Short mmCIF file of C-alpha atoms and ligand atoms in Angstrom, two decimals:
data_model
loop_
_atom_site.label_atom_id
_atom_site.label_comp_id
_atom_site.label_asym_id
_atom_site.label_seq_id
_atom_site.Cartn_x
_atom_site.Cartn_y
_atom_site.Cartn_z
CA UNK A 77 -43.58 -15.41 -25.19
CA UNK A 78 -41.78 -18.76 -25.48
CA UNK A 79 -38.57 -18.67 -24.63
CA UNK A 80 -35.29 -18.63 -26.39
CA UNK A 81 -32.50 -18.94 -24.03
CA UNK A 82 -30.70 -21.38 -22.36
CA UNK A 83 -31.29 -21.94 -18.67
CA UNK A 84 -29.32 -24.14 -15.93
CA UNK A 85 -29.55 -24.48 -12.15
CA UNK A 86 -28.85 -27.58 -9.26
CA UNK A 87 -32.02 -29.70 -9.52
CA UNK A 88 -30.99 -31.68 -6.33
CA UNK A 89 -30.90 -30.41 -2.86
CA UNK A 90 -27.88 -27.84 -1.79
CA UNK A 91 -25.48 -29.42 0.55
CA UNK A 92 -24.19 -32.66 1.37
CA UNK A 93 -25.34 -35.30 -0.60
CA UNK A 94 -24.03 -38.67 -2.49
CA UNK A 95 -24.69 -36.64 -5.74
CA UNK A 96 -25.47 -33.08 -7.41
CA UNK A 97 -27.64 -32.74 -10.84
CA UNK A 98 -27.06 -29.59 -12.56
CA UNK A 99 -29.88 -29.15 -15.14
CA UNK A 100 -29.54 -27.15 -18.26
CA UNK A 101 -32.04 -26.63 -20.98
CA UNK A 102 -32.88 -25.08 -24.21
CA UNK A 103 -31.67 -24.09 -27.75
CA UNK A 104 -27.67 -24.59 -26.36
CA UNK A 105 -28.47 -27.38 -24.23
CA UNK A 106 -26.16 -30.05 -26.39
CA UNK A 107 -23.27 -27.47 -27.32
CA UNK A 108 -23.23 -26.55 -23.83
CA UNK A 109 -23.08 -29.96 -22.92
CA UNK A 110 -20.37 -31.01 -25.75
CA UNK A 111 -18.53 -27.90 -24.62
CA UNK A 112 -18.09 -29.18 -21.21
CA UNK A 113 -17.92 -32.91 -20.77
CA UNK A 114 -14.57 -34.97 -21.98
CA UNK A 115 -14.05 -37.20 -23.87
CA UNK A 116 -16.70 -36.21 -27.21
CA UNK A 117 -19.39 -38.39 -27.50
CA UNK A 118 -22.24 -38.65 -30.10
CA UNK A 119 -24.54 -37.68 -27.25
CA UNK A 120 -27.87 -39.93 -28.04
CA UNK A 121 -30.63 -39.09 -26.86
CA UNK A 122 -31.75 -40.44 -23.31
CA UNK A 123 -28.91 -42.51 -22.80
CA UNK A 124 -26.25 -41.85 -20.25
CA UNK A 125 -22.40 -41.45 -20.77
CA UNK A 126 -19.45 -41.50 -18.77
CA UNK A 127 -16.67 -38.36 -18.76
CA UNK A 128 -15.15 -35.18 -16.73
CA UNK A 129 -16.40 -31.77 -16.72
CA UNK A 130 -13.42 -30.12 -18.07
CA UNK A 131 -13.30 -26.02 -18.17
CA UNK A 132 -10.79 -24.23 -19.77
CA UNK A 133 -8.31 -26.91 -19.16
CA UNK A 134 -9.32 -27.71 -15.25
CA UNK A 135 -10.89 -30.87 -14.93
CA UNK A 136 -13.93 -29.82 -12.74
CA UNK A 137 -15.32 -33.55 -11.32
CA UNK A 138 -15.81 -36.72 -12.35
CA UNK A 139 -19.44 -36.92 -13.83
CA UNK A 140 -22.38 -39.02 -15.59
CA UNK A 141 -23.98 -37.08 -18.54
CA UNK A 142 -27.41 -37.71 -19.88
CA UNK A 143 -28.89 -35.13 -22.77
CA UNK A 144 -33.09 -35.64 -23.59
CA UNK A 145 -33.59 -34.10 -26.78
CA UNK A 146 -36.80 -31.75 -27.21
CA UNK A 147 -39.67 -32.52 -26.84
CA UNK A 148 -39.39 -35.81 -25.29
CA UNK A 149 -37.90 -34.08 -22.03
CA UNK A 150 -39.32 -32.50 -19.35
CA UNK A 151 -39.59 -28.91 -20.38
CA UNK A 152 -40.01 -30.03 -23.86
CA UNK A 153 -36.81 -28.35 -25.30
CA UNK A 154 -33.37 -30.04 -25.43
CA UNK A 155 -32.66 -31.05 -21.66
CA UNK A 156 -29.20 -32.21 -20.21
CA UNK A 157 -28.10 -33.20 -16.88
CA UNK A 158 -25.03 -33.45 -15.39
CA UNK A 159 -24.49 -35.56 -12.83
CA UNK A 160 -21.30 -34.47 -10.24
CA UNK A 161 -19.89 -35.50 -7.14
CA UNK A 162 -22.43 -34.07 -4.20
CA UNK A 163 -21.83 -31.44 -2.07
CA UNK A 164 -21.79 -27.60 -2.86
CA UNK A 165 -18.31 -27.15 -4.72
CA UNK A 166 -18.42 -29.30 -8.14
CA UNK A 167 -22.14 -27.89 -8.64
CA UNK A 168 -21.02 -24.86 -8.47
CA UNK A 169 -17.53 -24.84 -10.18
CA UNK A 170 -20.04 -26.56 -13.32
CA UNK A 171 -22.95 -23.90 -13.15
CA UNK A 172 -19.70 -21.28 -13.00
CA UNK A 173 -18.66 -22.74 -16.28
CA UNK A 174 -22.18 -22.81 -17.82
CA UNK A 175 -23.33 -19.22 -17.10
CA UNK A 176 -19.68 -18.19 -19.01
CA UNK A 177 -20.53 -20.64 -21.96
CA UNK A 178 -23.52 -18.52 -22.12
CA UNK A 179 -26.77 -19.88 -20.24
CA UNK A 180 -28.44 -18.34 -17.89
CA UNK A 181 -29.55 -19.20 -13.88
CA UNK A 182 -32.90 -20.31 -14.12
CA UNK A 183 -35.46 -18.81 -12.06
CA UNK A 184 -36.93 -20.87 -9.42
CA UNK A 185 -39.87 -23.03 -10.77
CA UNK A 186 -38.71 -21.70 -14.39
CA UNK A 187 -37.99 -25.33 -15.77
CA UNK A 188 -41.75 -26.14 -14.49
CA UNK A 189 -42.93 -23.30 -16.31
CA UNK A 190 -41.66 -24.19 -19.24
CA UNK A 191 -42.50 -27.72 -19.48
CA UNK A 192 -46.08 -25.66 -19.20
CA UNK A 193 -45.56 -22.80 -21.68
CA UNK A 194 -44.96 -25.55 -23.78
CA UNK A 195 -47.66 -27.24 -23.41
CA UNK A 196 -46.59 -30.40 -21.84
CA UNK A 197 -48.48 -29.89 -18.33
CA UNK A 198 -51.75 -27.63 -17.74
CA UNK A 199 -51.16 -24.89 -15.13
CA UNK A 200 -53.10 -27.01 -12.21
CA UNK A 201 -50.30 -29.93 -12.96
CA UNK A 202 -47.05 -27.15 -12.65
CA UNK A 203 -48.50 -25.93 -9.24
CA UNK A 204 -48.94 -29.54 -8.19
CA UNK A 205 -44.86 -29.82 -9.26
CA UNK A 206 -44.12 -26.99 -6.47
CA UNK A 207 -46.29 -28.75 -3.95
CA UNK A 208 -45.16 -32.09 -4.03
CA UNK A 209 -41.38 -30.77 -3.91
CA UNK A 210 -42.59 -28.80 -0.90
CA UNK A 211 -45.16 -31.32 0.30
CA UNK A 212 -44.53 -32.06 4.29
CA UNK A 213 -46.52 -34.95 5.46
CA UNK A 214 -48.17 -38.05 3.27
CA UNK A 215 -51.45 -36.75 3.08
CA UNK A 216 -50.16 -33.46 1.61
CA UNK A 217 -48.13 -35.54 -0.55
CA UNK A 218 -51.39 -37.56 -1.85
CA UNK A 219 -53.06 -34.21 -2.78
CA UNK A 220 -49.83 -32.79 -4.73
CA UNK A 221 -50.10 -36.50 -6.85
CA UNK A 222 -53.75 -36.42 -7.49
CA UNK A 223 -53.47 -32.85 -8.65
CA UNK A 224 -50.43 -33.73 -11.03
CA UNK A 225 -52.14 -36.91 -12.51
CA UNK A 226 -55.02 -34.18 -14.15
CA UNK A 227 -57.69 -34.48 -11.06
CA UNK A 228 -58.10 -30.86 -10.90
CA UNK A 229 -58.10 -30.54 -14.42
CA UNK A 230 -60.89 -32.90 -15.08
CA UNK A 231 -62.66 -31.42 -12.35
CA UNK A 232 -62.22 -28.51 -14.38
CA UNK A 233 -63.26 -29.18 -17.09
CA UNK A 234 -66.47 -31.73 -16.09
CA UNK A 235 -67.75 -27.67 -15.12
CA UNK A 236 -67.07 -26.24 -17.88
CA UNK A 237 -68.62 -28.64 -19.71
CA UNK A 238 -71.97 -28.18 -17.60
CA UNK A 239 -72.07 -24.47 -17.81
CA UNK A 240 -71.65 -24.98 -22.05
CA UNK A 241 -74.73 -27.10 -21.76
CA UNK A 242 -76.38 -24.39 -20.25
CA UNK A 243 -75.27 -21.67 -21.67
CA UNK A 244 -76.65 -23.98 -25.44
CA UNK A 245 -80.06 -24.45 -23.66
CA UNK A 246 -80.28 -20.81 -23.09
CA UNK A 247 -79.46 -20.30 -26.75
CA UNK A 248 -81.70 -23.24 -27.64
CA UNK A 249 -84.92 -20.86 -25.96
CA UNK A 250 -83.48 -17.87 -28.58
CA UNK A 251 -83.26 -19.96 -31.39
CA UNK A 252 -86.70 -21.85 -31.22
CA UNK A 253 -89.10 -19.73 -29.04
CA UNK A 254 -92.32 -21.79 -30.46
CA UNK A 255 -90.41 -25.18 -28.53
CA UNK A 256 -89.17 -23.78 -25.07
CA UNK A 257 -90.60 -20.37 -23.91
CA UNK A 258 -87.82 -18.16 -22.24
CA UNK A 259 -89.64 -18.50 -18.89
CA UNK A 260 -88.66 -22.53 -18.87
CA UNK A 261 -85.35 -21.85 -20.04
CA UNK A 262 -85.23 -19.60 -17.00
CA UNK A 263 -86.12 -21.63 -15.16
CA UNK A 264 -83.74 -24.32 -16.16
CA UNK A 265 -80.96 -22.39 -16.31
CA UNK A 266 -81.83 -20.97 -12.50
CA UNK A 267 -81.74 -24.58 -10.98
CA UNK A 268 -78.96 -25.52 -13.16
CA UNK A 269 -76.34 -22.39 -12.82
CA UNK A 270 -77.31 -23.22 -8.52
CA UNK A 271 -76.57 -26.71 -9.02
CA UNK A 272 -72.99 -26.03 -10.23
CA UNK A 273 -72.15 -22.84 -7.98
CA UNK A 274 -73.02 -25.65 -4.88
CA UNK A 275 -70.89 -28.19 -6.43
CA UNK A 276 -67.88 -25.61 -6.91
CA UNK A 277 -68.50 -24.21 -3.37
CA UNK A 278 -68.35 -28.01 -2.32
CA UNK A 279 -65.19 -28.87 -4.17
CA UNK A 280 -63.35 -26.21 -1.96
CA UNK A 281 -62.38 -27.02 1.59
CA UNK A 282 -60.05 -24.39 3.17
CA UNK A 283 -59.81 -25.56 6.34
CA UNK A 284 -58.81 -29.22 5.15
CA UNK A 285 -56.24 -27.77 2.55
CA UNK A 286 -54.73 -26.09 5.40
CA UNK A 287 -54.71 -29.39 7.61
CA UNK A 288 -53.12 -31.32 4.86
CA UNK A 289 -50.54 -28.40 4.02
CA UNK A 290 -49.49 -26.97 7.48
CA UNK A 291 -51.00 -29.60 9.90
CA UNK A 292 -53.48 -30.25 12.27
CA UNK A 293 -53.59 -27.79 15.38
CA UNK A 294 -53.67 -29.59 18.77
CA UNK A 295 -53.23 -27.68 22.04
CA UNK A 296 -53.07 -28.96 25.22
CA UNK A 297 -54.65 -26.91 28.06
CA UNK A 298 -55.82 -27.34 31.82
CA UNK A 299 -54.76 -26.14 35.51
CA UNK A 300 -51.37 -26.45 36.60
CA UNK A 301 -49.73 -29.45 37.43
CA UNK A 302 -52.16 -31.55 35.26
CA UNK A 303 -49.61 -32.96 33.33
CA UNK A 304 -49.85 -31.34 29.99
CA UNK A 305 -45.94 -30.73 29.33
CA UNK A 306 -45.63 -34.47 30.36
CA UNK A 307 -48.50 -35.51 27.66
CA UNK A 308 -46.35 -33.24 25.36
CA UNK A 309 -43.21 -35.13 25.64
CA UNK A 310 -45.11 -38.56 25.75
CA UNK A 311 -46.96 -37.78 22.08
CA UNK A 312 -43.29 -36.50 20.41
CA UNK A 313 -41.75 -39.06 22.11
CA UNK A 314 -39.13 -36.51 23.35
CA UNK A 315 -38.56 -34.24 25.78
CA UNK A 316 -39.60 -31.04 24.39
CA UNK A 317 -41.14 -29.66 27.54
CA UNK A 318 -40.09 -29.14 31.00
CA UNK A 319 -41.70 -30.96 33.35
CA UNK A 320 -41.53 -30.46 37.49
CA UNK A 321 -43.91 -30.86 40.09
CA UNK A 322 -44.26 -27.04 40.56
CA UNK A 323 -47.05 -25.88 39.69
CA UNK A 324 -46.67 -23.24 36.59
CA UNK A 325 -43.41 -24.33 35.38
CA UNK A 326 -44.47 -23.61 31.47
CA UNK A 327 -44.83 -19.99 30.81
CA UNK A 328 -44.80 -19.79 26.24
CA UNK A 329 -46.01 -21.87 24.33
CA UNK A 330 -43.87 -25.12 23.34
CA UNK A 331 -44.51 -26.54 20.12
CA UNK A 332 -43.60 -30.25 18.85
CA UNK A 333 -44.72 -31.66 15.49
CA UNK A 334 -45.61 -35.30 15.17
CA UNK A 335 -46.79 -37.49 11.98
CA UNK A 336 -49.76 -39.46 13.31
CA UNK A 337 -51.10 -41.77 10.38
CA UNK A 338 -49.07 -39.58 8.13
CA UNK A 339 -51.06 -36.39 8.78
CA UNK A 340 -48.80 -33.95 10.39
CA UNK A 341 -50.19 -32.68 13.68
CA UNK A 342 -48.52 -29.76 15.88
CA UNK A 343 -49.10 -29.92 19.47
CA UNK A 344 -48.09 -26.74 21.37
CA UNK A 345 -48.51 -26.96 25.12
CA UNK A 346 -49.46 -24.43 27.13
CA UNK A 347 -49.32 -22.09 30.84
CA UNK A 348 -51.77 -23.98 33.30
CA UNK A 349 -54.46 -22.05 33.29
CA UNK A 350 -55.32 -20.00 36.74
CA UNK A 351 -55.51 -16.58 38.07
CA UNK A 352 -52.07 -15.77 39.02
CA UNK A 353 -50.32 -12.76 40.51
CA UNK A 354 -47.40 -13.57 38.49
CA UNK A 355 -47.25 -11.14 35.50
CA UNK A 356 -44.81 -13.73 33.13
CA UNK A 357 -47.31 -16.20 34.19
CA UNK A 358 -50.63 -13.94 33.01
CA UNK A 359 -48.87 -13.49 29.67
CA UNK A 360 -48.49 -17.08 29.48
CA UNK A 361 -52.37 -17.29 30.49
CA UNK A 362 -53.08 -15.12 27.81
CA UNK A 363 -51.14 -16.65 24.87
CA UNK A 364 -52.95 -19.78 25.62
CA UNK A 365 -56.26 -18.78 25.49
CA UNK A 366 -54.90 -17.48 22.24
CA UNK A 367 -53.33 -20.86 20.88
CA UNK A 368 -56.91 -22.44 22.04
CA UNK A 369 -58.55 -20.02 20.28
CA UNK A 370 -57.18 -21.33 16.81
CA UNK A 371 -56.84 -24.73 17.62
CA UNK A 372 -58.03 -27.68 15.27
CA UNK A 373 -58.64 -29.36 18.31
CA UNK A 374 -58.24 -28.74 22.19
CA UNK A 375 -56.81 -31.26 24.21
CA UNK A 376 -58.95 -30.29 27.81
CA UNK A 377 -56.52 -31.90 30.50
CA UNK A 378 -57.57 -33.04 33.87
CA UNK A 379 -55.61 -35.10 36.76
CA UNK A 380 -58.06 -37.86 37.39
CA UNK A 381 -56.44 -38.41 40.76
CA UNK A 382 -57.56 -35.06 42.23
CA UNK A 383 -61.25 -33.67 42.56
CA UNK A 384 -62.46 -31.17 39.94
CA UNK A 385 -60.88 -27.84 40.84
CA UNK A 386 -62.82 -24.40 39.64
CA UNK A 387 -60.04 -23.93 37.20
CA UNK A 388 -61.70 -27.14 35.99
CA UNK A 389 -65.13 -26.99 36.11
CA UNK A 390 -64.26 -23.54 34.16
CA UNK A 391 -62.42 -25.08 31.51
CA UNK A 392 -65.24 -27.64 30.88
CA UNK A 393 -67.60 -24.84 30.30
CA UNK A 394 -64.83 -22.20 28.18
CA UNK A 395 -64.72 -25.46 25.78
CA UNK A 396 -67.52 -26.70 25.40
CA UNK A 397 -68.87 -25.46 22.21
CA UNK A 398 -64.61 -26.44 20.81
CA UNK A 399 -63.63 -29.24 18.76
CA UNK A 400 -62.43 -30.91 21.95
CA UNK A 401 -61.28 -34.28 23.67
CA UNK A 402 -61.26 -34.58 27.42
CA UNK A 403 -57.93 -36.12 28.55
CA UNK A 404 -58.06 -37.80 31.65
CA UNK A 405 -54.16 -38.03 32.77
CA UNK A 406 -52.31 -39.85 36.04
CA UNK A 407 -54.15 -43.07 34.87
CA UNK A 408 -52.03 -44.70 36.54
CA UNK A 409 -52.80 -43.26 40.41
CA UNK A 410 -55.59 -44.24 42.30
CA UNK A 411 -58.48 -42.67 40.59
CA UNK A 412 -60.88 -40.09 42.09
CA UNK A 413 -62.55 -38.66 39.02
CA UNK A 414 -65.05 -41.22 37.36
CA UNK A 415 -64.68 -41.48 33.45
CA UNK A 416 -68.40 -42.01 33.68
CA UNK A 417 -68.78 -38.54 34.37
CA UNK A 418 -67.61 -36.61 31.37
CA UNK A 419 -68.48 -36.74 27.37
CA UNK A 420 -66.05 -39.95 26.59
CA UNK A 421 -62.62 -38.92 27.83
CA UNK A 422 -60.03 -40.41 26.65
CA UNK A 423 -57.91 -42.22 29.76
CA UNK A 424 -54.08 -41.89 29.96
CA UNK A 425 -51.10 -41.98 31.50
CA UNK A 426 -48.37 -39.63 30.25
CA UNK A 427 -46.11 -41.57 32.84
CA UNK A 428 -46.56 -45.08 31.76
CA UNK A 429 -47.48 -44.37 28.09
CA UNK A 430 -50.97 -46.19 28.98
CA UNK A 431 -53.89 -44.71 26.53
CA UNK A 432 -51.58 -42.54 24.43
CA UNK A 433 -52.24 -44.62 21.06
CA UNK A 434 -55.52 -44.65 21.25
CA UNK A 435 -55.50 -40.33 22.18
CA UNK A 436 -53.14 -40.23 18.89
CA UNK A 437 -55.94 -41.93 16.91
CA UNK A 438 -58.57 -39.42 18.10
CA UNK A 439 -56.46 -36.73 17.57
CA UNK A 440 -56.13 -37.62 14.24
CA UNK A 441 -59.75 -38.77 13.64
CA UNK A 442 -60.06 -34.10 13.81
CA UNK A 443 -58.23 -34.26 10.23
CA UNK A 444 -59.52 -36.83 8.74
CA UNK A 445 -60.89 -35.58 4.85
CA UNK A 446 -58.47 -33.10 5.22
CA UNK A 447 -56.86 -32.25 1.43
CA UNK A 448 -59.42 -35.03 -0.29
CA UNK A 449 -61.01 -32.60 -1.28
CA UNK A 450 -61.36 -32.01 -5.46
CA UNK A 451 -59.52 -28.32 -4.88
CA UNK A 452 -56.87 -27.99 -2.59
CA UNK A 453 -54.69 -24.95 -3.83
CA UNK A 454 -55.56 -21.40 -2.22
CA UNK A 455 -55.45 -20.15 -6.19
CA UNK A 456 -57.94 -22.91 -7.40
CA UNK A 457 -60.34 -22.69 -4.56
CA UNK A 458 -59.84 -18.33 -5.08
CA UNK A 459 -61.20 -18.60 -8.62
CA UNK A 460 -63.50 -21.51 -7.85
CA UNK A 461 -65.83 -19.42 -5.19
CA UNK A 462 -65.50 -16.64 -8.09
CA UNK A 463 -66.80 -18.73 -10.74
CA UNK A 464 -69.32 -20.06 -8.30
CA UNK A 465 -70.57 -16.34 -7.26
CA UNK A 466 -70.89 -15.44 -11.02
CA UNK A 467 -73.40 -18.62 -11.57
CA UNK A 468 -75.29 -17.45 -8.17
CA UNK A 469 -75.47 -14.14 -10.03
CA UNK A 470 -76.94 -15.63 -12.83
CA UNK A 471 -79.09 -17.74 -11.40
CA UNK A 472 -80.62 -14.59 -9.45
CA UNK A 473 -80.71 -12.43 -12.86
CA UNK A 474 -83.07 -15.31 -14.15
CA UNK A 475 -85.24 -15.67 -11.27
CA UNK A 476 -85.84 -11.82 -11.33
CA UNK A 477 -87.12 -12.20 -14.90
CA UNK A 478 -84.01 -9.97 -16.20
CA UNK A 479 -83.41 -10.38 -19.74
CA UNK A 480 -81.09 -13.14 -21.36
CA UNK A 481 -78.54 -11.03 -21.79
CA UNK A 482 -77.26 -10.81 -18.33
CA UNK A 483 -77.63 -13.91 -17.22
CA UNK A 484 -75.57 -15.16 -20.04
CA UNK A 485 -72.94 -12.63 -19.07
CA UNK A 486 -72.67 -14.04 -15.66
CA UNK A 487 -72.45 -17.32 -17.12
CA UNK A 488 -69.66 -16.36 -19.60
CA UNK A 489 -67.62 -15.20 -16.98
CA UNK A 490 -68.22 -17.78 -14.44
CA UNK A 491 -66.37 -19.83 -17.80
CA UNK A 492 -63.31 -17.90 -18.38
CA UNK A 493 -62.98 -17.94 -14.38
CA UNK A 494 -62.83 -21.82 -14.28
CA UNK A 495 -60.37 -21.85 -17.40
CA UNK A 496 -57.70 -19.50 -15.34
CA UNK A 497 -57.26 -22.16 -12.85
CA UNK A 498 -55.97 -24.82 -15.60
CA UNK A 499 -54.92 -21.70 -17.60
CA UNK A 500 -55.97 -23.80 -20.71
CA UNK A 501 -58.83 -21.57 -22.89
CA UNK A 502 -62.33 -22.75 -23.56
CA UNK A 503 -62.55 -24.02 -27.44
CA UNK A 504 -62.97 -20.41 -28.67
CA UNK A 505 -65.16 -21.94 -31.88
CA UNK A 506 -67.49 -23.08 -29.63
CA UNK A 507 -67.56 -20.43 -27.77
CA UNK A 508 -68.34 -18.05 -31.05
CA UNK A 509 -70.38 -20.59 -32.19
CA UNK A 510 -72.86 -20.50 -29.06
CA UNK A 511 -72.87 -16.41 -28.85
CA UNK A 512 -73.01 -15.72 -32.15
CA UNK A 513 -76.78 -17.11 -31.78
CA UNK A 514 -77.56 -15.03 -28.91
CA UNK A 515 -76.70 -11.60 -31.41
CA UNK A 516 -79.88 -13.40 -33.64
CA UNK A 517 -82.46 -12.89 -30.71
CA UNK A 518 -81.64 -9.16 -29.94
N1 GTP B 624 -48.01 -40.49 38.12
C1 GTP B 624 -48.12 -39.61 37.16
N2 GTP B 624 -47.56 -38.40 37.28
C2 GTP B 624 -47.68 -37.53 36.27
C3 GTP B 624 -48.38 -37.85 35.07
N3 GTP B 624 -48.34 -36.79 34.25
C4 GTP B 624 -47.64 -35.83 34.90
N4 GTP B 624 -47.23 -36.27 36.12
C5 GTP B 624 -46.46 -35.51 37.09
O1 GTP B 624 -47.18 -34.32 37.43
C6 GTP B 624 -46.28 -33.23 37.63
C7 GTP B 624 -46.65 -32.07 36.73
O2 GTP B 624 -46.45 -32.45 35.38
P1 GTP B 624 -46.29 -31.40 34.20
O3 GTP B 624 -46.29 -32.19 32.96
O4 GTP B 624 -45.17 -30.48 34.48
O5 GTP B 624 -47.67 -30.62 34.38
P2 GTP B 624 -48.19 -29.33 33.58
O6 GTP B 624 -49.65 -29.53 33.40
O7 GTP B 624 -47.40 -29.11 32.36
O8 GTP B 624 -47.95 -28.18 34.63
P3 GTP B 624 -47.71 -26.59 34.38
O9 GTP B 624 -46.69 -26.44 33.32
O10 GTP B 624 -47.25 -26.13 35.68
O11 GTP B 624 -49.04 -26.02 34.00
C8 GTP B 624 -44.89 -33.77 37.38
O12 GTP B 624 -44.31 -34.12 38.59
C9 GTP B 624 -45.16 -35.03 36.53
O13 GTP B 624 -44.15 -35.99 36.66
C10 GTP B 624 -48.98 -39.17 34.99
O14 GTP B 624 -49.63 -39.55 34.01
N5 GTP B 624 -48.82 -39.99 36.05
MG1 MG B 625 -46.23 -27.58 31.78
#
């Protein structure tokens, strides 16, 4: 299982760049190393030297050489770096060298893997690795470094450590019936196996892992002519979206991403909504009912210097029941709609800018929580709701008087779920230790 060969791949970003770090590690690490860069150096460990990647007489680049000798590196096995020119050509003229002095291309994530097989990380702290290097947006960002300083892990393991205490007060009822009848332990164990599957159920928040990963979905919708492709452009500060004074200029849907408070929210804007003979314009109708459908939050837009039309009034009642903010555009001409008379709309003009920063605060305001969550990785929150439906299981075996035996099953399994998401395994002495006493009652 651990591994024996010697691995190397680009650690930095492909392309241009004011440097390249080619990464090698294992067994040949240092002879790899010594094999490559000239002049010879003692190579301490951790400390960085200067020299040319020389191969087979061609002097590759100009580099800086650092080698971390195992295990204080960051797989844990002899680790050097090679530090070239950046840009695609020198990285690749050194890797070319390295893969015929014998080491291999690494798989993606395999130094990560590793650093876990070897015990430096737990598996909840190698998947926070990959997210952080793929994080987009702070608040994804935030989750990745909670998750690699151990906060899923002690999550983690604060469970496991409950379900052991119930798992010893069910063996407590076997071991000294005269103290604690089985019907208390039950009992116990009922509230207590509920308790946890809540608090596991709790701990996962799909929809705000989502949020923090991929964003927050705004759409903008209302009648033609509104102003929605001109709100668009205001928000991402850009002009992503046509904008005329034709009514049913935008047909798809147009998509711009913005960071607001360093949650990333995408705002697609949509066909004005109406009943057209048009057929490129129903299919635009249609695909924004869709994107309205799956919004986070619907940005209902209204031209508060015009009456309420019927394509209004409709689109009041169609989102109603939606996470939504009324948007009160054209701010900025004479006003015939009263603010008074809608659920607090938020007043702006996507012409003079005038309400916009306060509309980007509310906007945001729909994803705030999102990714504080304790579990924020599909795979964590999978096995969580698994773990949690095993301790519901149990806590219904006990309530139906069934005998110890399944509940304790339940329970059992509801433990080695939980240890799959850090991968670590429960102390297996304990473990004996606890159902070697349940054999005793049979
Ligand atoms: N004065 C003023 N004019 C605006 C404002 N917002 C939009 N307009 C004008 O209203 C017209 C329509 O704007 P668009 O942004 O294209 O409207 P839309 O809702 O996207 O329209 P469709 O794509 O046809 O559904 C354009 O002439 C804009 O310049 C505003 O806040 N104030
Ligand atoms: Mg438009």
């Amino acid at each position: 299982m651990q591994p024996t060969d010697t691995i190397c791949a680009l650690a930095t970003a492909p392309g241009e760049g004011g440097i390249a770090i080619v990464r090698v590690s294992g067994p040949e690490a240092e002879t790899l190393l010594a094999a490559l860069i000239s002049p010879a150096h003692g190579w301490e460990s951790h400390r960085m030297y200067y020299g040319h990647a020389v191969f087979q007489g061609e002097t590759l680049d100009e580099c800086m050489a650092v080698l971390f000798r195992a295990p204080r590196s960051y797989t844990r096995e002899d680790v050097a770096e090679i530090h070239l020119h950046g840009g695609d050509w020198a990285a690749q003229s050194v890797l070319s060298a390295l893969y015929r002095l014998g080491a291999r291309a690494a798989e993606p994530g395999e130094f990560t893997r590793r650093a876990f097989l070897n015990g430096r990380i737990d598996l909840s702290r190698a998947e926070a690795v990959m997210d952080l290097i793929s994080a987009e947006g702070k608040r994804a960002a935030r989750a990745a470094v909670r998750q690699l300083d151990g906060g899923v892990s002690a999550f983690i393991r604060t469970a496991q450590e409950e379900l052991l205490s119930l798992l010893s007060g069910a063996a407590a009822a076997i071991d000294y019936p005269e103290e604690i009848t089985w019907e208390e332990a039950a009992a116990r164990l009922e509230t207590g196996a509920r308790a946890l599957a809540d608090k596991l159920d709790a701990a996962c928040d799909e929809r705000g892992a989502r949020i923090a990963r991929h964003g927050l979905e705004a759409v903008l919708c209302g009648r033609p002519n509104v102003g929605k492709s001109s709100l668009l452009n205001a928000l991402a500060r850009q002009e992503a979206a046509i904008v005329t004074d034709i009514p049913g200029t935008t047909r798809d849907v147009i998509r711009a991403d913005v960071m607001i408070d360093g949650l990333r929210v995408r705002i697609s804007d949509t066909a004005g909504l109406r009943e057209g003979s048009d057929p490129i314009e129903r299919i635009g109708v249609s695909r924004a009912r869709r994107a309205i459908a799956g919004a986070d939050v619907v940005l209902a837009v209204f031209d508060s210097s015009h009456p309420l039309t019927d394509e209004d009034r409709q689109l009041l009642r169609d989102t109603q029941d939606a996470p939504r903010i009324i948007v009160l555009n054209q701010c900025d001409r004479e006003a015939v709609l009263s603010p008074g008379d809608f659920d607090s709309p938020a007043v702006v003009s996507a012409v003079t800018g005038e309400g916009i920063a306060a509309l980007e605060k509310r906007i945001a305001a729909f994803g705030a929580g999102a990714g504080e969550s304790e579990l924020t990785q599909e795979r964590h929150m999978r096995l969580a709701r698994q773990a949690a439906a095993s301790l519901r299981a149990a806590a219904d075996a006990c309530a139906a008087g069934e005998p110890v035996d399944l509940a304790v099953i339940d329970l059992q399994e509801a433990l080695g779920t939980l240890g799959r998401i850090t991968g670590d395994r429960v102390d297996e002495q304990l473990l004996d230790e606890i159902f070697s006493r349940f054999c005793v009652g049979k």
